[in-house]
Coordinates of C-alpha atoms in Angstrom, one line a residue:
M1 CA -10.5 235.8 121.4
K2 CA -13.1 233.2 120.3
K3 CA -13.6 232.9 116.6
N4 CA -16.8 232.1 114.5
T5 CA -16.0 231.4 110.8
V6 CA -18.2 232.8 108.1
Y7 CA -17.5 232.0 104.4
N8 CA -18.5 234.4 101.6
K9 CA -20.1 232.3 98.9
D10 CA -19.8 234.9 96.2
S11 CA -16.0 235.4 96.7
G12 CA -15.2 232.1 97.9
E13 CA -13.0 233.5 100.4
Q14 CA -12.9 232.9 104.1
E15 CA -14.1 235.6 106.6
T16 CA -14.1 235.5 110.5
R17 CA -16.2 237.0 113.0
R18 CA -14.7 237.2 116.5
H19 CA -16.5 237.2 119.8
S20 CA -14.5 239.1 122.4
V21 CA -14.5 237.3 125.8
V22 CA -13.1 238.4 129.1
D23 CA -10.6 235.6 129.3
S24 CA -9.1 235.8 125.8
V25 CA -5.7 234.5 125.5
N26 CA -2.6 235.8 123.6
L27 CA -0.9 233.1 122.0
N28 CA 2.3 234.9 121.9
Q29 CA 2.0 236.5 125.4
N30 CA 0.0 234.3 127.6
L31 CA 0.5 236.4 130.7
S32 CA -2.4 234.8 132.6
A33 CA -0.9 231.3 131.9
K34 CA -4.4 230.2 131.0
V35 CA -4.8 227.0 128.9
S36 CA -8.1 227.3 127.0
N37 CA -10.6 225.4 124.9
P38 CA -11.1 227.6 121.7
L39 CA -14.8 226.4 121.5
A40 CA -15.7 226.6 125.3
D41 CA -17.5 230.0 125.3
I42 CA -19.2 230.0 121.9
P43 CA -23.0 230.1 122.3
Y44 CA -24.8 227.0 121.0
E45 CA -26.7 228.7 118.1
D46 CA -23.2 230.3 116.8
L47 CA -21.6 226.9 117.3
M48 CA -24.2 225.2 115.3
H49 CA -24.0 227.8 112.5
D50 CA -20.2 227.8 112.5
V51 CA -20.3 223.8 112.0
E52 CA -22.6 224.3 109.0
L53 CA -20.3 226.8 107.3
F54 CA -17.4 224.5 108.0
A55 CA -19.0 221.4 106.6
E56 CA -20.1 223.4 103.5
D57 CA -16.7 224.9 102.9
K58 CA -15.0 221.4 103.5
G59 CA -17.2 219.4 101.4
M60 CA -18.7 217.5 104.3
M61 CA -22.3 218.4 104.3
D62 CA -23.2 214.8 104.5
K63 CA -21.5 214.6 107.8
V64 CA -23.0 218.0 109.2
D65 CA -25.2 216.4 111.8
L66 CA -22.4 214.3 113.2
L67 CA -20.0 217.2 113.1
K68 CA -22.5 219.2 115.2
R69 CA -22.5 216.5 117.9
G70 CA -18.7 216.1 117.6
A71 CA -18.5 220.0 118.0
L72 CA -20.5 219.9 121.2
V73 CA -18.5 217.2 122.6
A74 CA -15.2 219.0 121.7
Q75 CA -16.7 222.2 123.5
N76 CA -16.9 220.3 126.8
P77 CA -15.4 217.0 126.4
A78 CA -15.8 215.9 130.2
N79 CA -19.6 216.4 130.2
F80 CA -20.5 214.7 127.0
E81 CA -23.3 212.9 129.0
S82 CA -25.1 216.2 129.1
V83 CA -25.3 216.5 125.4
D84 CA -28.9 215.6 124.7
I85 CA -28.5 215.0 120.8
L86 CA -25.9 212.2 121.2
G87 CA -27.2 208.7 120.5
D88 CA -26.9 205.8 122.9
D89 CA -24.0 204.2 120.8
E90 CA -22.1 207.4 120.8
R91 CA -22.3 208.0 124.6
E92 CA -21.2 204.3 125.1
A93 CA -18.1 205.0 122.8
L94 CA -17.2 208.1 124.6
R95 CA -17.7 206.2 128.0
F96 CA -15.5 203.4 126.6
E97 CA -12.7 205.8 125.7
A98 CA -12.7 207.6 129.0
A99 CA -12.5 204.3 130.9
H100 CA -10.0 202.3 128.6
K101 CA -7.3 204.7 127.5
W102 CA -5.2 201.8 125.9
R103 CA -8.0 200.4 124.0
H104 CA -7.7 201.7 120.4
P105 CA -8.1 200.3 116.8
L106 CA -5.6 198.1 115.3
A107 CA -4.6 200.8 112.7
L108 CA -3.4 203.0 115.4
Y109 CA -1.1 200.3 117.0
F110 CA 0.0 199.0 113.7
T111 CA 1.2 202.6 112.9
V112 CA 3.1 202.7 116.3
I113 CA 4.6 199.3 115.3
V114 CA 5.7 200.6 112.0
C115 CA 7.2 203.7 113.6
S116 CA 9.0 201.3 116.2
I117 CA 10.5 199.5 113.3
G118 CA 11.8 202.9 112.0
A119 CA 13.2 203.5 115.4
A120 CA 14.9 200.1 115.5
V121 CA 16.5 201.0 112.0
Q122 CA 17.9 204.2 113.6
G123 CA 19.4 202.3 116.5
W124 CA 20.9 199.5 114.4
D125 CA 22.5 202.0 112.0
Q126 CA 24.2 203.6 114.8
T127 CA 25.7 200.5 116.5
G128 CA 26.9 198.7 113.2
S129 CA 30.2 200.9 113.3
N130 CA 30.6 200.2 117.0
G131 CA 32.1 196.7 116.5
A132 CA 33.4 197.6 113.2
N133 CA 35.6 200.0 114.8
L134 CA 37.7 197.1 116.1
S135 CA 38.9 196.1 112.6
F136 CA 37.7 198.2 109.6
P137 CA 40.4 201.0 110.4
N138 CA 43.2 198.5 110.1
E139 CA 42.0 197.1 106.7
F140 CA 41.9 200.8 105.3
G141 CA 45.4 201.5 106.8
I142 CA 44.3 204.2 109.1
G143 CA 44.9 202.4 112.6
N144 CA 42.4 202.4 115.2
G145 CA 43.6 205.0 117.8
E146 CA 45.0 202.5 120.2
A147 CA 48.6 202.9 119.5
P148 CA 51.1 204.4 122.2
L149 CA 51.5 208.1 122.4
G150 CA 54.1 209.1 119.8
T151 CA 53.2 206.7 117.2
P152 CA 53.1 208.4 113.8
N153 CA 49.7 209.3 112.5
R154 CA 48.1 208.5 115.8
T155 CA 46.3 212.0 115.8
R156 CA 45.2 211.5 112.1
D157 CA 44.0 208.0 112.8
S158 CA 41.7 209.1 115.7
W159 CA 40.2 211.9 113.8
L160 CA 39.6 209.7 110.8
V161 CA 37.8 206.9 112.8
G162 CA 35.7 209.6 114.3
L163 CA 34.9 211.0 111.0
V164 CA 33.7 207.8 109.6
N165 CA 31.5 207.1 112.7
A166 CA 30.1 210.6 112.4
G167 CA 29.1 210.2 108.8
P168 CA 25.5 209.4 109.5
Y169 CA 25.1 212.4 111.8
I170 CA 26.9 214.7 109.4
G171 CA 24.6 213.8 106.6
S172 CA 21.4 214.1 109.0
A173 CA 22.4 217.5 110.5
F174 CA 23.3 219.2 107.3
I175 CA 21.1 217.4 104.6
G176 CA 18.5 214.9 105.8
C177 CA 16.7 216.9 108.6
W178 CA 16.5 220.1 106.4
L179 CA 14.9 218.0 103.5
S180 CA 12.2 216.9 106.0
D181 CA 10.0 220.1 105.5
P182 CA 9.7 219.9 101.7
C183 CA 9.6 216.2 101.6
N184 CA 6.6 216.4 104.1
Y185 CA 5.1 219.2 102.2
Y186 CA 5.0 217.3 98.8
F187 CA 4.9 213.5 99.8
G188 CA 3.2 213.6 103.2
R189 CA 4.4 211.7 106.5
R190 CA 4.1 208.4 104.9
G191 CA 5.9 209.2 101.8
T192 CA 8.6 210.8 103.5
I193 CA 9.2 207.8 105.8
F194 CA 9.2 205.5 102.6
I195 CA 12.0 207.6 101.0
S196 CA 14.0 207.5 104.3
A197 CA 13.5 203.7 104.5
V198 CA 14.9 203.3 100.9
F199 CA 18.0 205.1 101.9
C200 CA 18.4 203.0 105.0
V201 CA 18.0 199.8 102.9
L202 CA 20.6 200.6 100.4
T203 CA 23.4 202.5 102.3
P204 CA 24.3 199.6 104.7
I205 CA 24.7 197.5 101.8
G206 CA 26.9 200.0 100.1
G207 CA 28.9 200.5 103.3
A208 CA 29.7 196.8 103.5
C209 CA 31.0 196.7 99.9
A210 CA 33.3 199.9 100.5
Q211 CA 36.9 199.3 99.3
S212 CA 38.2 202.5 100.9
W213 CA 37.5 204.5 104.0
E214 CA 36.5 207.4 101.6
Q215 CA 33.7 205.1 100.2
L216 CA 32.6 203.9 103.6
F217 CA 32.4 207.6 104.7
I218 CA 30.2 208.5 101.7
T219 CA 27.8 205.6 102.1
R220 CA 27.3 206.8 105.8
L221 CA 26.8 210.2 104.7
L222 CA 24.1 209.0 102.5
M223 CA 22.6 206.8 105.3
G224 CA 22.5 210.1 107.3
I225 CA 20.1 211.5 104.8
G226 CA 17.7 208.7 105.5
M227 CA 18.3 208.9 109.2
G228 CA 17.5 212.6 109.2
L229 CA 14.3 212.3 107.2
K230 CA 13.1 209.4 109.4
G231 CA 14.2 210.9 112.7
S232 CA 12.3 214.2 111.8
T233 CA 9.3 212.6 110.6
V234 CA 8.5 209.3 112.4
P235 CA 7.8 211.0 115.9
I236 CA 5.7 213.5 114.4
F237 CA 3.6 211.0 112.5
A238 CA 3.3 208.9 115.9
A239 CA 2.4 212.0 117.8
E240 CA -0.2 213.4 115.3
N241 CA -2.0 209.9 115.1
S242 CA -2.0 209.4 118.9
P243 CA -4.6 210.3 121.6
A244 CA -3.4 213.0 124.1
K245 CA -3.8 210.7 127.1
I246 CA -1.3 208.2 125.9
R247 CA 0.5 210.1 123.3
G248 CA 3.9 210.2 125.3
A249 CA 3.8 206.4 125.8
L250 CA 3.1 205.8 122.0
V251 CA 5.7 208.4 120.8
M252 CA 8.3 207.3 123.2
S253 CA 8.3 204.0 121.5
W254 CA 10.8 205.9 119.2
Q255 CA 13.4 205.7 121.9
M256 CA 12.4 202.4 123.3
W257 CA 12.7 200.7 119.8
T258 CA 15.9 202.8 119.1
A259 CA 17.3 201.1 122.1
F260 CA 16.0 197.7 120.8
G261 CA 17.9 198.4 117.5
I262 CA 21.0 199.3 119.4
F263 CA 20.8 196.1 121.3
M264 CA 20.1 194.0 118.0
G265 CA 23.2 195.9 116.6
F266 CA 25.4 194.7 119.4
C267 CA 23.9 191.2 119.1
A268 CA 24.8 191.3 115.2
N269 CA 28.3 192.6 116.1
L270 CA 28.9 189.7 118.5
A271 CA 27.5 187.1 116.2
V272 CA 29.8 187.8 113.2
Y273 CA 32.9 188.9 115.1
R274 CA 34.7 185.5 114.4
A275 CA 34.1 185.9 110.6
G276 CA 37.5 187.0 109.7
A277 CA 38.3 190.0 107.4
I278 CA 34.7 190.3 106.4
A279 CA 33.3 190.7 110.2
W280 CA 33.1 194.4 109.9
R281 CA 31.4 194.5 106.6
L282 CA 28.7 192.1 108.0
Q283 CA 28.4 194.3 111.0
I284 CA 27.9 197.5 109.1
G285 CA 25.7 195.7 106.3
S286 CA 23.4 194.0 108.8
A287 CA 21.7 197.3 109.4
F288 CA 19.7 197.0 106.2
L289 CA 17.4 194.1 107.7
P290 CA 14.9 196.1 109.8
A291 CA 14.6 198.7 107.0
V292 CA 12.8 196.3 104.8
P293 CA 9.6 195.8 106.8
L294 CA 9.6 199.7 107.3
T295 CA 9.6 200.2 103.5
I296 CA 6.8 197.8 103.1
G297 CA 4.6 198.5 106.2
I298 CA 4.4 202.3 105.9
F299 CA 2.0 202.0 103.2
F300 CA -0.4 200.1 105.2
C301 CA -0.8 203.0 107.9
P302 CA -3.3 205.8 107.8
E303 CA -1.9 209.2 106.8
S304 CA -1.7 211.8 109.6
P305 CA -5.0 213.6 109.8
R306 CA -3.4 216.7 110.9
W307 CA -1.3 216.9 107.7
L308 CA -4.3 216.2 105.6
M309 CA -6.0 219.1 107.2
K310 CA -3.2 221.2 106.8
K311 CA -3.6 220.4 103.1
N312 CA -7.2 221.2 103.3
R313 CA -8.2 217.7 102.5
Y314 CA -10.8 217.4 105.3
P315 CA -12.8 214.3 104.0
K316 CA -9.6 212.3 103.8
A317 CA -8.5 213.6 107.3
Y318 CA -12.0 212.3 108.7
S319 CA -11.6 208.9 106.9
S320 CA -8.0 208.8 108.6
L321 CA -9.5 209.4 111.9
L322 CA -12.1 206.8 111.6
R323 CA -9.3 204.3 111.2
L324 CA -7.6 205.7 114.3
R325 CA -10.6 206.0 116.5
H326 CA -13.4 203.5 117.5
H327 CA -16.4 205.5 116.5
P328 CA -17.4 208.2 114.1
I329 CA -18.3 210.6 117.1
Q330 CA -14.6 210.6 118.1
A331 CA -13.5 211.2 114.7
A332 CA -15.9 214.1 114.3
R333 CA -14.9 215.6 117.7
D334 CA -11.3 215.5 117.1
L335 CA -11.7 216.8 113.4
Y336 CA -13.5 219.8 114.5
Y337 CA -11.6 220.7 117.5
I338 CA -8.4 220.4 115.7
S339 CA -9.5 222.7 112.9
S340 CA -10.7 225.3 115.4
Q341 CA -7.2 225.4 117.1
L342 CA -5.6 225.5 113.6
E343 CA -7.4 228.6 112.8
L344 CA -6.1 230.3 115.9
E345 CA -2.5 229.2 115.0
A346 CA -3.0 230.7 111.5
S347 CA -3.9 234.0 113.1
I348 CA -0.5 234.4 114.6
V349 CA 1.5 232.7 111.8
G350 CA -0.2 233.9 108.4
K351 CA 1.1 232.5 105.3
S352 CA 4.7 231.4 105.1
N353 CA 7.3 229.5 102.9
Y354 CA 10.3 227.2 104.0
I355 CA 12.7 230.2 104.5
S356 CA 10.1 232.4 106.4
R357 CA 9.1 229.4 108.5
F358 CA 12.7 228.7 109.6
A359 CA 13.2 232.4 110.4
Q360 CA 9.9 232.2 112.6
L361 CA 11.3 229.6 114.7
F362 CA 13.3 232.3 116.2
T363 CA 11.0 235.4 115.8
I364 CA 7.4 234.4 116.7
P365 CA 7.5 234.2 120.6
R366 CA 5.2 231.1 120.9
V367 CA 7.4 229.3 118.4
R368 CA 10.7 230.6 119.7
R369 CA 9.9 229.1 123.1
A370 CA 9.3 225.6 121.6
T371 CA 12.5 225.9 119.5
I372 CA 14.5 226.7 122.7
A373 CA 12.9 223.9 124.8
S374 CA 13.5 221.4 121.9
F375 CA 17.1 222.6 121.5
V376 CA 17.6 222.0 125.2
V377 CA 16.2 218.5 125.4
M378 CA 18.1 217.5 122.3
I379 CA 21.6 218.8 122.9
A380 CA 21.1 217.4 126.4
Q381 CA 21.0 213.9 124.9
Q382 CA 24.5 214.5 123.6
M383 CA 25.8 216.4 126.7
C384 CA 24.8 213.5 128.9
G385 CA 27.4 211.2 127.4
I386 CA 25.1 208.3 126.3
N387 CA 26.6 208.2 122.7
I388 CA 30.2 207.9 124.0
I389 CA 29.0 204.5 125.0
A390 CA 26.6 203.8 122.1
F391 CA 29.6 204.7 119.5
Y392 CA 32.6 203.6 121.3
S393 CA 31.8 201.1 124.0
S394 CA 33.9 198.4 122.5
T395 CA 36.7 200.8 122.4
V396 CA 36.1 201.8 126.0
F397 CA 36.0 198.3 127.2
R398 CA 39.1 197.4 125.2
N399 CA 40.8 200.4 127.0
A400 CA 39.7 198.8 130.3
G401 CA 41.7 195.7 129.4
A402 CA 39.0 193.4 127.9
S403 CA 39.8 191.1 125.1
E404 CA 37.7 191.7 121.7
R405 CA 35.3 189.2 122.6
D406 CA 34.7 190.4 126.1
A407 CA 34.6 194.0 125.0
L408 CA 31.8 192.9 122.5
I409 CA 30.1 190.9 125.3
A410 CA 30.1 193.9 127.7
S411 CA 28.7 196.3 124.8
F412 CA 26.1 193.7 124.5
G413 CA 25.2 194.0 128.1
F414 CA 25.1 197.9 127.7
G415 CA 22.5 197.4 124.9
L416 CA 20.4 195.0 126.9
V417 CA 20.1 197.4 129.9
N418 CA 19.5 200.3 127.5
F419 CA 16.5 198.4 126.1
V420 CA 15.1 196.9 129.3
F421 CA 15.1 200.0 131.3
A422 CA 13.2 202.0 128.5
W423 CA 10.1 200.1 129.3
P424 CA 9.2 201.9 132.5
A425 CA 8.9 205.1 130.6
I426 CA 5.8 203.7 128.9
W427 CA 3.9 204.3 132.2
T428 CA 5.9 207.2 133.6
I429 CA 6.2 209.6 130.8
D430 CA 2.4 210.3 130.9
T431 CA 2.1 210.3 134.5
F432 CA 5.2 211.7 136.1
G433 CA 5.8 213.6 133.0
R434 CA 8.7 214.4 130.6
R435 CA 10.1 217.4 132.7
T436 CA 9.9 215.4 136.0
L437 CA 11.7 212.3 134.4
L438 CA 14.6 214.5 133.2
L439 CA 15.1 216.3 136.4
F440 CA 15.1 213.0 138.3
T441 CA 17.6 211.1 135.9
F442 CA 20.2 213.7 135.1
P443 CA 21.8 213.9 138.5
N444 CA 21.9 210.3 138.6
M445 CA 23.6 210.1 135.2
A446 CA 26.2 212.5 136.4
W447 CA 27.4 210.4 139.5
S448 CA 27.3 207.1 137.8
L449 CA 29.2 208.2 134.9
L450 CA 32.0 209.9 137.2
A451 CA 32.0 206.6 139.1
A452 CA 32.7 204.7 136.0
G453 CA 35.6 207.0 135.2
F454 CA 37.1 206.6 138.6
C455 CA 37.1 202.9 138.3
F456 CA 39.8 203.2 135.7
Y457 CA 42.0 204.0 138.6
I458 CA 41.7 200.5 139.8
P459 CA 44.6 198.4 138.6
E460 CA 43.9 196.3 135.5
S461 CA 45.2 193.2 137.3
N462 CA 42.4 193.4 139.9
S463 CA 39.4 191.5 138.8
A464 CA 37.2 194.3 139.9
H465 CA 38.6 196.8 137.3
L466 CA 36.5 195.8 134.3
G467 CA 33.6 194.5 136.4
L468 CA 33.0 197.8 138.3
I469 CA 33.5 200.0 135.0
A470 CA 30.9 197.8 133.4
V471 CA 28.6 198.1 136.5
F472 CA 28.6 201.8 136.6
I473 CA 28.2 202.1 132.8
Y474 CA 25.1 199.9 133.1
I475 CA 23.6 201.9 135.9
F476 CA 24.3 205.0 133.8
A477 CA 22.3 203.4 130.9
A478 CA 19.5 202.4 133.5
F479 CA 18.9 206.0 134.4
Y480 CA 19.2 207.2 130.9
S481 CA 16.8 204.9 129.4
P482 CA 13.5 206.0 131.0
G483 CA 14.5 209.8 130.9
E484 CA 16.7 211.5 128.5
G485 CA 16.3 208.5 126.2
P486 CA 12.6 208.7 125.5
V487 CA 12.0 212.4 126.2
P488 CA 13.8 214.4 123.4
F489 CA 12.1 213.1 120.2
T490 CA 8.7 212.7 122.0
Y491 CA 9.0 216.2 123.3
S492 CA 10.3 217.8 120.2
A493 CA 7.4 216.1 118.2
E494 CA 4.8 217.8 120.4
V495 CA 5.9 221.2 121.1
F496 CA 5.5 223.0 117.7
P497 CA 2.3 224.2 116.2
L498 CA 1.3 222.3 113.2
S499 CA 2.3 225.2 110.7
H500 CA 6.0 224.8 112.0
R501 CA 6.1 221.2 112.9
E502 CA 8.2 219.8 110.1
V503 CA 10.8 222.5 110.1
G504 CA 10.7 222.7 114.0
M505 CA 11.3 218.8 114.2
G506 CA 14.0 219.1 111.6
W507 CA 15.8 221.8 113.6
A508 CA 15.4 219.8 116.8
V509 CA 16.8 216.5 115.1
A510 CA 19.5 218.4 113.3
T511 CA 20.7 219.8 116.7
C512 CA 20.8 216.2 118.2
L513 CA 22.6 214.6 115.3
F514 CA 24.9 217.7 114.6
W515 CA 26.3 217.4 118.2
A516 CA 26.1 213.5 117.8
A517 CA 28.6 214.1 114.9
V518 CA 31.0 216.4 116.9
L519 CA 30.9 213.9 119.8
S520 CA 31.5 211.0 117.4
I521 CA 34.4 212.9 115.7
S522 CA 35.9 214.4 118.8
F523 CA 35.6 211.5 121.4
P524 CA 38.8 209.5 120.1
A525 CA 40.6 212.6 120.4
I526 CA 39.2 213.6 123.8
L527 CA 40.0 210.1 125.0
A528 CA 43.6 210.4 123.8
A529 CA 44.0 214.0 125.4
F530 CA 42.1 213.5 128.6
G531 CA 42.5 209.9 129.3
N532 CA 39.6 207.5 130.4
V533 CA 39.0 209.3 133.7
G534 CA 39.1 212.9 132.3
A535 CA 36.7 212.0 129.3
F536 CA 34.1 210.4 131.7
G537 CA 34.5 213.3 134.2
F538 CA 34.1 215.8 131.4
Y539 CA 30.7 214.2 130.4
A540 CA 29.6 213.8 134.1
G541 CA 30.0 217.7 134.3
L542 CA 27.9 218.4 131.3
N543 CA 25.1 216.4 132.9
V544 CA 24.8 218.9 135.6
V545 CA 24.8 221.8 133.1
A546 CA 22.1 220.0 131.3
F547 CA 20.0 219.7 134.4
F548 CA 20.0 223.5 134.9
M549 CA 19.2 224.1 131.3
I550 CA 16.1 221.8 131.6
F551 CA 14.9 223.3 135.0
F552 CA 14.9 226.8 133.3
F553 CA 13.7 226.3 129.9
V554 CA 11.6 223.0 129.4
P555 CA 7.8 223.2 130.2
E556 CA 5.8 220.1 131.0
T557 CA 3.8 218.6 128.1
K558 CA 2.2 215.5 129.4
Q559 CA -1.6 214.7 128.8
R560 CA -2.1 217.9 126.7
T561 CA -3.4 217.9 123.4
L562 CA -1.0 219.2 120.8
E563 CA -3.2 222.1 120.2
E564 CA -3.4 222.8 123.8
L565 CA 0.2 223.2 123.9
D566 CA 0.0 226.5 122.3
Y567 CA -1.2 227.9 125.4
I568 CA 1.6 226.3 127.4
F569 CA 4.4 227.8 125.2
A570 CA 2.5 231.1 125.1
V571 CA 3.6 231.8 128.7
P572 CA 6.6 234.1 128.6
S573 CA 10.1 232.5 129.5
K574 CA 10.6 235.1 132.3
Q575 CA 7.3 234.1 133.9
F576 CA 8.1 230.5 133.6
I577 CA 11.6 230.9 135.0
A578 CA 10.5 233.1 137.9
Y579 CA 7.8 230.4 138.8
Q580 CA 10.4 227.6 138.8
T581 CA 12.9 229.5 141.0
G582 CA 10.2 231.5 143.3
T583 CA 7.5 228.9 143.7
W584 CA 8.4 225.4 142.6
A585 CA 12.1 225.2 143.9
P586 CA 10.9 226.3 147.5
W587 CA 8.0 224.1 147.4
W588 CA 10.2 221.2 146.5
F589 CA 12.8 222.0 149.0
N590 CA 10.2 222.2 151.9
K591 CA 8.2 219.2 150.9
Y592 CA 11.2 216.7 150.2
M593 CA 14.2 218.1 152.1
M594 CA 12.6 219.7 155.0
M595 CA 9.9 217.0 155.0
R596 CA 6.9 219.5 155.7
K597 CA 3.6 217.6 155.0
G598 CA 1.6 221.0 154.5
A599 CA 3.7 222.3 151.9
H600 CA 1.5 223.6 149.0
L601 CA 2.4 224.0 145.4
K602 CA 0.4 226.8 143.5
P603 CA -0.1 225.7 139.8
L604 CA 1.6 227.9 137.0
Y605 CA -1.1 227.2 134.7
D606 CA -4.8 228.2 134.9
M607 CA -6.7 225.2 133.2
D608 CA -9.9 225.9 131.6
K609 CA -12.4 223.9 133.5
T610 CA -13.5 221.7 130.4
I611 CA -9.8 220.8 130.0
D612 CA -8.9 220.3 133.5
A613 CA -11.9 218.0 134.1
R614 CA -10.9 215.8 131.0
N615 CA -7.5 215.0 132.8
V616 CA -7.7 211.6 134.3
D617 CA -4.4 211.9 136.1
G618 CA -5.3 215.0 138.0
K619 CA -3.7 213.8 141.1
H620 CA -0.3 214.0 139.3
E621 CA -1.2 217.2 137.6
R622 CA -1.1 219.3 140.5
V623 CA 2.4 218.1 141.7
N624 CA 3.9 218.5 138.3
A625 CA 2.2 221.6 137.2
A626 CA 5.6 223.3 136.8

């Protein structure tokens, strides 16, 4: 259905007039798999009338002529040259945008930099305890889980070390992530990020001053509140401010700079490990450093235009878009296009509150598919086993026979590989796509993790023992970093409609961090029960399980606007799975296994001509249409 909006001036209420079209799309059951532009089939006179009513209702009559031109561009983005009423400077701005997808105003890149700092805080917070695991347990009289079997309290020690390490993830999964929706509602994206940054400044300092494991555990729980708020909001903030063509590259900066934060955490661990009894305090406390510029920098960023539109603050949303786009015509185009799609979203959601929005994650078909997909990519990040290295690499390398110094150096190497190999995802995530990266990297993570486990069979007296374990762990990290590393937070920030974006992202991050807590608590016990080879083999098997979960439940999202994804996730799951098994898998087998050059892939999605023409990477789109 195409919608024209009419406002009753007497009642002040919004009414709607619908134009029935042949190719109307049901946003809950998109059986035709059509991805549509909501403005595409509206006649010129009706569109211009709608813009006038829109401008009057939103208090933007001074911009009505600009909004009309923007609406015409939004109606057919690829053919803006044919819009007669555009000025020469407006055409030139749109040409420049099409030819230079990486050229954007400083405000956009400053926003990405601030979001990147937020990600670095997340990574540093995670690794402060990695090096501290070698010394803080002894200070608090709980051991470190390395005593021989039969030693009194070994089981208790293992679980307590795991519990302290899991503190941030418990706080995030049970408190921080679920505060994201109300905090975003009342304080906006920027305000929520500021609150999270304050938590991340104070809690590492508190942890460094702890006088018992209970105090340390409490400070880490509080740290988790900040991590949950930040992890649920920063990727959304970046996604909502970014243009569709490079949204993946900009939002994936979350993972790249999380990897940088992990690397810097390892650097800090190594730098202070000889500081004596206070070394673990310095290792945990150092995580406050990157939170300081985050606390300050967030107030220099423009607020999310989509959040402002959700709060019906359209003039402010336009002002924000002006800072994020080069020219007013781009801001007007995006403002009107987003508002049109938000009306369609509202037609399937209606009014809601926090409780009902959470329930709708599982009851509204379009939203439920996003919920399942985000759940899969988030839990897969824990299933792949990356955090057994991020949390416990120093312990793993000590178990492999390394000294404390060598274990920290080997962990430093892991952090460096994790950061360096995240860089390729900047280019691949918006060309090859999120789904393709996951399907390629998971099998490779499985064999490399299994190989690392088997290397424990090499006698410790052999110099190859530690070296090969480290090599295969580094190979594992090299495959993780451009795939399951950047995709989950990028993907989860994209897939939910604006009406459910905060609670949906809270759900997704809570899923990730809850299972991170389970992993952190359980790994010392798993290591004690299964041994090194068994523990690594267990997670290698989970990589295979995660591969099939992604294959069946994770649609591609690359180079689609956040509003176009409503149509992608309106395709029923049965139809999507049938396509993957009956069309895509046979095509892939014929093309890459049987080497048949004439193998042809029928696309799943029927792209509106105005949308398909806009896609500058169409040569990849047909290959990755699954």
